[in-house]
Structures are given as structure tokens and as C-alpha cells.
Short mmCIF file of C-alpha atoms in Angstrom, two decimals:
data_model
loop_
_atom_site.label_atom_id
_atom_site.label_comp_id
_atom_site.label_asym_id
_atom_site.label_seq_id
_atom_site.Cartn_x
_atom_site.Cartn_y
_atom_site.Cartn_z
CA MET B 1 -0.03 -0.06 0.12
CA SER B 2 1.29 3.45 -0.88
CA SER B 3 2.25 5.76 1.73
CA LYS B 4 -0.42 8.75 2.71
CA LEU B 5 2.59 10.89 3.95
CA PHE B 6 3.85 10.84 0.34
CA SER B 7 0.43 11.45 -1.34
CA PRO B 8 -0.16 14.77 -3.01
CA LEU B 9 -2.55 17.32 -1.25
CA SER B 10 -4.56 19.72 -3.48
CA ILE B 11 -5.64 23.11 -1.64
CA LYS B 12 -7.34 25.58 -4.00
CA SER B 13 -5.10 26.19 -7.01
CA ILE B 14 -1.79 24.49 -5.58
CA THR B 15 -0.94 20.88 -5.06
CA LEU B 16 1.80 19.77 -2.41
CA LYS B 17 3.67 16.59 -3.82
CA ASN B 18 3.57 15.25 -0.08
CA ARG B 19 2.39 16.05 3.43
CA ILE B 20 5.97 17.18 4.83
CA VAL B 21 6.04 20.64 5.80
CA ILE B 22 8.95 22.64 7.18
CA SER B 23 7.52 24.44 10.13
CA PRO B 24 8.34 28.28 10.38
CA MET B 25 11.35 28.49 12.69
CA CYS B 26 13.08 31.75 13.89
CA GLN B 27 16.63 31.98 12.65
CA TYR B 28 17.41 35.30 14.33
CA SER B 29 19.64 35.95 11.38
CA ALA B 30 18.27 39.19 9.75
CA LYS B 31 19.14 42.60 9.87
CA ASP B 32 16.46 45.55 9.71
CA GLY B 33 13.92 42.48 8.69
CA PHE B 34 16.04 41.71 5.25
CA ALA B 35 16.52 38.15 4.41
CA ASN B 36 20.10 36.99 3.45
CA ASP B 37 21.92 34.27 2.10
CA TRP B 38 21.75 32.16 5.39
CA HIS B 39 17.74 32.08 4.77
CA LEU B 40 18.42 31.09 1.10
CA VAL B 41 20.52 28.24 2.22
CA HIS B 42 18.35 27.45 5.10
CA LEU B 43 15.10 27.17 3.27
CA GLY B 44 16.44 26.12 0.03
CA SER B 45 18.18 23.17 1.42
CA ARG B 46 15.04 21.89 2.97
CA ALA B 47 13.16 22.27 -0.57
CA ALA B 48 16.05 20.29 -2.11
CA GLY B 49 15.59 17.99 0.68
CA GLY B 50 12.24 16.63 -0.51
CA ALA B 51 9.54 18.61 1.60
CA GLY B 52 6.46 19.50 -0.14
CA LEU B 53 5.90 22.99 1.67
CA ILE B 54 8.64 25.28 3.17
CA ILE B 55 7.18 28.03 5.57
CA GLN B 56 9.39 30.94 6.24
CA GLU B 57 9.84 31.85 9.77
CA ALA B 58 7.54 34.21 11.70
CA THR B 59 7.97 37.22 9.55
CA SER B 60 7.04 40.48 11.44
CA VAL B 61 4.34 42.83 9.86
CA CYS B 62 6.11 45.94 11.55
CA PRO B 63 9.42 46.44 13.18
CA GLU B 64 7.97 46.72 16.85
CA GLY B 65 6.26 43.29 15.94
CA ARG B 66 9.48 41.60 15.95
CA ILE B 67 10.51 38.81 18.45
CA SER B 68 14.06 39.89 18.25
CA PRO B 69 16.23 42.31 16.21
CA GLY B 70 17.31 39.50 13.96
CA ASP B 71 13.61 38.35 12.84
CA LEU B 72 12.69 38.67 9.26
CA GLY B 73 10.05 41.36 8.34
CA LEU B 74 7.93 42.48 5.42
CA TRP B 75 7.15 46.22 6.35
CA LYS B 76 8.75 47.69 3.49
CA ASP B 77 9.06 47.22 -0.27
CA GLU B 78 12.81 46.71 -0.24
CA GLN B 79 12.55 43.51 1.69
CA ILE B 80 10.86 41.80 -1.20
CA GLU B 81 13.74 41.24 -3.52
CA LYS B 82 15.69 38.48 -1.42
CA MET B 83 12.56 36.72 -0.44
CA GLU B 84 11.61 36.47 -4.25
CA GLN B 85 14.85 34.96 -4.77
CA ILE B 86 14.64 32.37 -2.12
CA ASN B 87 11.04 31.36 -3.28
CA GLN B 88 11.93 31.02 -6.89
CA PHE B 89 14.55 28.47 -5.78
CA ILE B 90 12.00 26.79 -3.58
CA ILE B 91 9.78 26.59 -6.62
CA SER B 92 12.68 25.10 -8.88
CA GLN B 93 12.70 22.44 -6.55
CA ASN B 94 9.26 21.23 -6.90
CA SER B 95 8.34 22.67 -3.53
CA ILE B 96 5.84 25.47 -2.28
CA PRO B 97 7.01 28.38 -0.56
CA GLY B 98 4.97 29.75 2.23
CA ILE B 99 5.23 32.56 4.68
CA GLN B 100 3.95 33.29 8.34
CA LEU B 101 3.04 36.62 9.06
CA ALA B 102 3.18 37.45 12.73
CA HIS B 103 3.29 40.22 15.49
CA ALA B 104 5.08 39.25 18.84
CA GLY B 105 3.15 41.70 20.96
CA ARG B 106 4.41 41.75 24.51
CA LYS B 107 6.89 38.85 23.57
CA ALA B 108 8.62 41.29 21.49
CA SER B 109 12.28 42.85 21.82
CA CYS B 110 14.20 39.97 22.98
CA SER B 111 17.93 38.89 22.28
CA SER B 112 18.51 35.70 20.18
CA PRO B 113 18.59 32.48 22.17
CA TRP B 114 22.31 32.12 21.90
CA ASN B 115 22.29 35.56 23.75
CA GLY B 116 20.04 34.56 26.43
CA HIS B 117 16.59 35.48 24.85
CA LYS B 118 16.42 38.29 27.27
CA LYS B 119 14.32 41.37 27.13
CA LEU B 120 16.04 44.18 25.54
CA ASP B 121 15.42 47.69 26.66
CA THR B 122 16.02 50.78 24.43
CA THR B 123 19.80 51.33 25.58
CA GLN B 124 20.12 47.48 24.24
CA GLY B 125 18.56 47.97 20.90
CA GLY B 126 15.17 46.94 22.00
CA TRP B 127 11.96 48.89 21.86
CA GLU B 128 8.53 49.35 23.50
CA THR B 129 6.37 46.36 23.26
CA VAL B 130 2.41 46.55 22.90
CA ALA B 131 -0.29 44.14 24.11
CA PRO B 132 -4.14 44.00 24.66
CA SER B 133 -3.49 44.73 28.20
CA ALA B 134 -0.74 46.12 30.40
CA ILE B 135 0.23 42.49 31.64
CA ARG B 136 3.89 41.35 31.68
CA PHE B 137 5.09 38.01 30.12
CA GLN B 138 7.59 37.38 32.55
CA GLU B 139 7.72 39.25 36.05
CA THR B 140 11.06 40.86 35.06
CA ASP B 141 9.75 42.42 31.68
CA THR B 142 9.10 46.09 31.23
CA LEU B 143 5.17 46.64 31.18
CA PRO B 144 3.63 46.59 27.67
CA VAL B 145 1.55 49.38 26.27
CA ALA B 146 -2.12 48.41 26.13
CA LEU B 147 -3.15 49.12 22.54
CA ASP B 148 -5.78 51.61 21.81
CA LYS B 149 -8.16 51.54 18.95
CA ALA B 150 -5.62 53.44 16.76
CA GLY B 151 -3.00 50.93 17.55
CA ILE B 152 -5.18 47.94 16.96
CA ASP B 153 -6.03 49.42 13.49
CA LYS B 154 -2.37 49.92 12.67
CA VAL B 155 -1.90 46.30 13.43
CA VAL B 156 -4.61 45.19 11.10
CA SER B 157 -3.39 47.54 8.29
CA ASP B 158 0.20 46.30 8.78
CA PHE B 159 -0.97 42.69 8.21
CA LYS B 160 -2.90 43.83 5.03
CA ALA B 161 0.43 45.67 3.65
CA ALA B 162 2.56 42.66 4.55
CA THR B 163 0.23 40.36 2.65
CA LYS B 164 0.42 42.63 -0.50
CA ARG B 165 4.24 42.36 -0.25
CA ALA B 166 4.16 38.46 0.27
CA VAL B 167 2.21 38.34 -3.05
CA SER B 168 4.79 40.40 -4.83
CA ALA B 169 7.52 38.03 -3.22
CA SER B 170 5.70 35.03 -4.98
CA PHE B 171 4.63 33.21 -1.87
CA GLN B 172 2.14 30.49 -2.43
CA VAL B 173 0.75 29.98 1.10
CA LEU B 174 0.09 32.38 3.65
CA GLU B 175 -0.17 31.58 7.44
CA ILE B 176 -1.46 34.03 10.00
CA HIS B 177 0.33 33.45 13.55
CA ALA B 178 -2.25 33.28 16.12
CA ALA B 179 -0.31 31.12 18.45
CA HIS B 180 2.56 30.74 20.93
CA GLY B 181 1.64 33.71 22.99
CA TYR B 182 2.06 36.41 20.43
CA LEU B 183 -0.22 39.46 19.79
CA LEU B 184 -3.45 37.59 18.41
CA HIS B 185 -3.18 34.67 20.79
CA GLN B 186 -2.62 37.43 23.66
CA PHE B 187 -5.94 38.95 22.47
CA MET B 188 -7.70 35.45 22.30
CA SER B 189 -6.81 34.52 25.79
CA PRO B 190 -8.49 35.76 29.03
CA LEU B 191 -5.16 35.38 30.97
CA SER B 192 -3.57 38.30 28.68
CA ASN B 193 -6.68 40.29 27.84
CA LEU B 194 -8.40 41.99 30.55
CA ARG B 195 -10.05 44.70 27.99
CA THR B 196 -13.49 45.81 28.68
CA ASP B 197 -14.20 47.06 25.32
CA GLU B 198 -15.10 45.39 22.17
CA TYR B 199 -11.94 43.43 22.00
CA GLY B 200 -12.08 41.93 25.31
CA GLY B 201 -14.38 39.90 27.70
CA SER B 202 -16.50 37.54 25.59
CA PHE B 203 -15.05 34.83 23.23
CA GLU B 204 -16.60 36.66 20.37
CA ASN B 205 -14.79 40.07 21.45
CA ARG B 206 -11.49 38.31 22.09
CA ILE B 207 -11.48 36.76 18.59
CA ARG B 208 -12.57 39.83 17.06
CA LEU B 209 -8.68 41.18 16.00
CA THR B 210 -8.13 37.73 14.68
CA LEU B 211 -11.08 37.95 12.43
CA GLU B 212 -10.13 41.45 11.41
CA VAL B 213 -6.68 40.45 10.65
CA VAL B 214 -7.94 37.31 8.49
CA GLU B 215 -10.36 39.66 6.58
CA ALA B 216 -7.72 42.34 6.01
CA VAL B 217 -5.15 39.43 4.62
CA GLN B 218 -7.92 38.15 2.40
CA SER B 219 -8.39 41.62 0.71
CA GLU B 220 -4.98 41.42 -0.60
CA TRP B 221 -4.37 37.56 -0.86
CA THR B 222 -5.75 35.96 -3.87
CA GLU B 223 -8.79 33.40 -3.39
CA LYS B 224 -6.72 30.81 -5.37
CA LEU B 225 -4.09 30.43 -3.15
CA PRO B 226 -4.27 28.74 0.36
CA LEU B 227 -4.63 30.60 3.64
CA PHE B 228 -3.66 29.02 6.87
CA VAL B 229 -3.98 30.13 10.60
CA ARG B 230 -1.79 28.86 13.32
CA ILE B 231 -3.29 28.55 16.77
CA SER B 232 -2.43 27.40 20.09
CA ALA B 233 -4.98 24.89 21.15
CA THR B 234 -4.94 25.46 24.82
CA ASP B 235 -2.96 27.48 26.96
CA TRP B 236 -1.86 24.72 29.07
CA ALA B 237 -2.93 26.92 32.06
CA GLU B 238 -6.23 27.41 34.35
CA GLY B 239 -8.61 29.83 32.99
CA GLY B 240 -6.92 30.18 29.78
CA TRP B 241 -7.73 29.49 26.13
CA ASN B 242 -9.12 25.88 25.79
CA ALA B 243 -9.57 23.30 23.14
CA GLU B 244 -13.44 24.00 22.94
CA GLU B 245 -12.79 27.64 22.16
CA SER B 246 -10.29 26.32 19.43
CA VAL B 247 -12.88 24.29 17.90
CA GLN B 248 -15.21 27.22 17.95
CA LEU B 249 -12.70 29.51 16.37
CA SER B 250 -11.80 27.02 13.86
CA LYS B 251 -15.47 26.58 12.72
CA ILE B 252 -15.84 30.41 12.22
CA LEU B 253 -12.36 30.54 10.42
CA LYS B 254 -13.75 27.81 8.09
CA GLU B 255 -16.66 29.71 7.36
CA LYS B 256 -14.67 32.92 6.78
CA GLY B 257 -12.63 30.99 4.01
CA VAL B 258 -9.61 29.87 6.00
CA ASP B 259 -8.27 26.66 4.38
CA LEU B 260 -6.30 25.13 7.21
CA ILE B 261 -5.60 25.24 10.94
CA ASP B 262 -2.02 24.61 11.96
CA VAL B 263 -2.55 23.44 15.43
CA SER B 264 0.17 23.88 17.96
CA SER B 265 -0.15 24.92 21.85
CA GLY B 266 1.03 26.80 24.86
CA GLY B 267 3.56 29.89 24.64
CA LEU B 268 1.08 32.43 26.30
CA VAL B 269 2.09 32.49 30.12
CA SER B 270 5.47 31.33 31.61
CA HIS B 271 3.50 29.14 34.27
CA GLN B 272 2.18 26.84 31.66
CA GLN B 273 2.35 23.21 32.39
CA ILE B 274 2.69 21.10 29.17
CA PRO B 275 2.93 17.33 29.22
CA LEU B 276 5.46 16.83 26.61
CA GLY B 277 5.73 13.74 24.84
CA PRO B 278 5.56 12.27 21.09
CA ASN B 279 2.53 13.28 19.39
CA TYR B 280 1.31 15.36 22.56
CA GLN B 281 -0.33 18.17 20.39
CA VAL B 282 -1.82 15.52 17.67
CA PRO B 283 -5.18 14.88 19.60
CA PHE B 284 -6.19 18.66 19.12
CA ALA B 285 -5.54 18.47 15.48
CA ASP B 286 -7.68 15.67 15.45
CA GLN B 287 -10.46 17.04 17.50
CA ILE B 288 -10.63 20.22 15.34
CA LYS B 289 -10.39 18.24 12.13
CA LYS B 290 -13.30 15.71 13.21
CA GLU B 291 -15.51 18.48 14.76
CA THR B 292 -15.15 21.05 11.98
CA GLY B 293 -14.16 19.25 8.78
CA ILE B 294 -11.47 21.81 8.24
CA LEU B 295 -7.80 20.66 7.06
CA THR B 296 -5.53 20.52 10.00
CA ALA B 297 -1.76 20.28 10.49
CA ALA B 298 -0.16 18.47 13.31
CA VAL B 299 3.14 19.68 14.89
CA GLY B 300 5.23 18.85 17.95
CA LEU B 301 7.70 16.03 18.76
CA ILE B 302 6.90 14.23 15.63
CA THR B 303 10.28 12.62 14.43
CA GLU B 304 9.86 9.54 12.64
CA ALA B 305 8.61 8.52 9.26
CA THR B 306 6.26 5.77 10.53
CA GLN B 307 4.98 8.24 13.29
CA ALA B 308 3.98 10.79 10.69
CA GLU B 309 2.66 8.36 8.39
CA GLU B 310 0.34 6.94 11.01
CA ILE B 311 -0.95 10.40 11.72
CA VAL B 312 -1.85 11.22 8.31
CA ALA B 313 -3.13 7.68 7.21
CA SER B 314 -5.53 7.67 10.26
CA GLY B 315 -6.85 10.70 9.34
CA LYS B 316 -5.86 12.85 12.58
CA ALA B 317 -4.23 15.48 10.40
CA ASP B 318 -3.75 16.22 6.68
CA LEU B 319 -0.14 17.82 7.07
CA ILE B 320 2.76 17.22 9.42
CA LEU B 321 5.14 20.25 10.16
CA PHE B 322 8.61 19.21 11.18
CA ALA B 323 10.73 21.98 13.09
CA ARG B 324 13.62 20.65 15.26
CA GLU B 325 13.82 17.25 13.31
CA SER B 326 14.11 19.11 9.93
CA LEU B 327 17.30 20.93 11.67
CA ARG B 328 18.69 17.82 12.33
CA ASN B 329 18.20 16.59 8.85
CA PRO B 330 17.39 19.03 5.86
CA ASN B 331 16.80 16.03 3.65
CA LEU B 332 13.90 14.99 5.71
CA GLY B 333 11.64 14.14 2.65
CA LEU B 334 14.20 12.19 0.97
CA THR B 335 15.07 10.19 4.10
CA PHE B 336 11.49 9.36 4.92
CA ALA B 337 10.76 8.42 1.54
CA HIS B 338 13.21 5.87 1.88
CA ASP B 339 12.22 4.80 5.32
CA LEU B 340 8.80 4.20 3.97
CA ASN B 341 9.81 2.62 0.49
CA GLU B 342 8.42 5.31 -1.36
CA ASP B 343 10.14 6.33 -4.55
CA MET B 344 10.45 10.28 -4.90
CA ALA B 345 12.50 12.46 -7.44
CA TRP B 346 15.85 13.42 -6.03
CA PRO B 347 17.75 16.62 -7.19
CA LYS B 348 19.61 15.60 -10.45
CA GLN B 349 22.76 16.59 -8.70
CA TYR B 350 22.11 14.21 -5.93
CA GLU B 351 20.71 11.16 -7.76
CA ARG B 352 24.10 9.39 -7.78
CA ALA B 353 23.62 9.04 -3.98
CA LYS B 354 20.14 7.32 -4.40
CA ILE B 355 20.22 3.72 -3.69
#
């Protein structure tokens, strides 16, 4: 029986050659938001390595939305050129280039992981952070500024403008980052959103900004190309965002024309309690898929071909996103095809190593 992991998946006008996706992973290697040759080699090698879809790291829609000064950005036209070059290489390898657009909110303005991932103040090259409410992520953080209506409107318009640039850069899949404790997730969770206006309180109010961003993105993103949304299915903390709300949101997003929910979890609060283990997030993708009918992607400690095959073959998710495992092995697609006895095309330059 042929592998489900290596079966194609058509979403709107594109067809992924397999269900292996390179998850967006920050490289903390940009300058002023600009991609460079590190990103070309990092993303390009994974396209040559057989993955069906390559999603560029969380790319900030504005300078203050970056997690770190080394984050990629799409807040000005000059940032398009290098991304276009990278995408054309990805396309040349019969893979699909995707982008994740993001705003880090109160989790912005941090140093890179190899510099301690510490909050940067303005004397260290950092900047003032924003959030739905003036609540710190870590007790030692500076207090974020609660966004007013003008600030919220700017976030929406920044996502819209970045989407227009993503189209110009030839991205073929766009993912909105509403997970991992970043700004849209901060609005969704009652642990970080204490607002009393139309953006706080009820479930409908807490998801309002995410829906406004979806609508703004759709105004620039062609209906012919897939639109994903990444969510954290649960905060893993009492009183926080939960799986039932994730199902409810996913139903609404499906009705709004979103094609796939990329299902992760956690990241909102520092006191989260996550029961880590292989496939620990897969049940959330499975639940959302079964209860809403929308396509889902599974992520998190999925490291082996047979493990990924079982998830897709049993209908728990439609795509598998690989992060750390793809850092360990850029040729993940080629390796997994060998593991599952699937024949797939190799780059001509590498064919002599194919056994």
C-alpha cells in the first residue's frame, strides 16, 4: 500500500507533492528585517531535501512586532527582493514557498537564544512592546503598552500591507500566526486580555482582532491560494484559552474561508504546564478536524517517518509540520521516502547517491 504521507494534497490552486512541511522556525539572522544568504541556504536546502511545503519563519508585519532584532520582516518594499529570490529557488525544487506573518506583541524585543533570549530595553537596541492589556509575560519584563483603537487599527493595516508584499514576493501559501503567546493569541486568551471594550471579555470579542486580520489579509491575498491560521489549541493553564474555544474558532475561520488550521499549543504564560511527549499535540489537530471538517496540520515532537505516516493515514491531520527534526536533517523528505519504501524524485545533482 502506498504511503499517505507521500500522497499529494491539493488546496485551492496548488498541489503539495507530499504532506511534509517545514515548520516556520526563527533563525534570528536578519538585519532590519532583510533576508540574506543564510535564509536562502536554510530554506533552499530543505526544499532540495524533499519537503512539499516550506514555510518561512515568523515574519513581522512591523518593526515593533519582531521577537528579536534578528527577525525577518515585510514592512517595506525593499525586503521583497531577497525573499523572491529564495522563493524562486524553492519553486525550482518542486516545492511550495509559504510565509507566516506575525506580530509578537508583549513577547517582542528579546535577544536571540544564543544571547540568552532576554528582554532588551531601548539602551540595548530594544523597543517598547504592545499588548491587549498592560500585563507582563515574565515578571522581570518591562510593562507592555495596552493598544488603543488606533494601535489595533495599525496592526490590522500592517498585516494587510505585508500580505500585499508577500504576493509580490511569490509566496504561494500564507499563514497568520495566532499562536504561541504572540499578539493575536494574547487577545484571544483571558489570561492576557483584560479589556472591557469590544476586543475583550466575551469569546466573540477576544477573537475579534484575529478575524479582522483574516479579513484584511484576504483583501490582498488571492482566493486561489491557500490561507492557513496557526493557533495554540490550549494555554495549558487554568482559566486560559482552551480546546473547546479552539474548535469554536476553527468553525468560524472555516466559514470565513480559511483553508487549514495549523494546530500547536502553549506559549502564552510562563507558568504553563505542558505534558511533553511524542504526538502530544496531535489530539488537538484530530479534534478540530473531526468536529469542524477543516484541514489541519499536526506539529510537535514528530520525529519519525512511521509516526508521521500513522497520523496522516489515520486521518488525524492532513499535513505534518517538522521543526527540530528538519534542523537535524535537511533532507527529511528524501530520508522519510526511503524509510517508507516510497520512490520520489531527487535533485539531479544528488541522484548518484540514491540507492
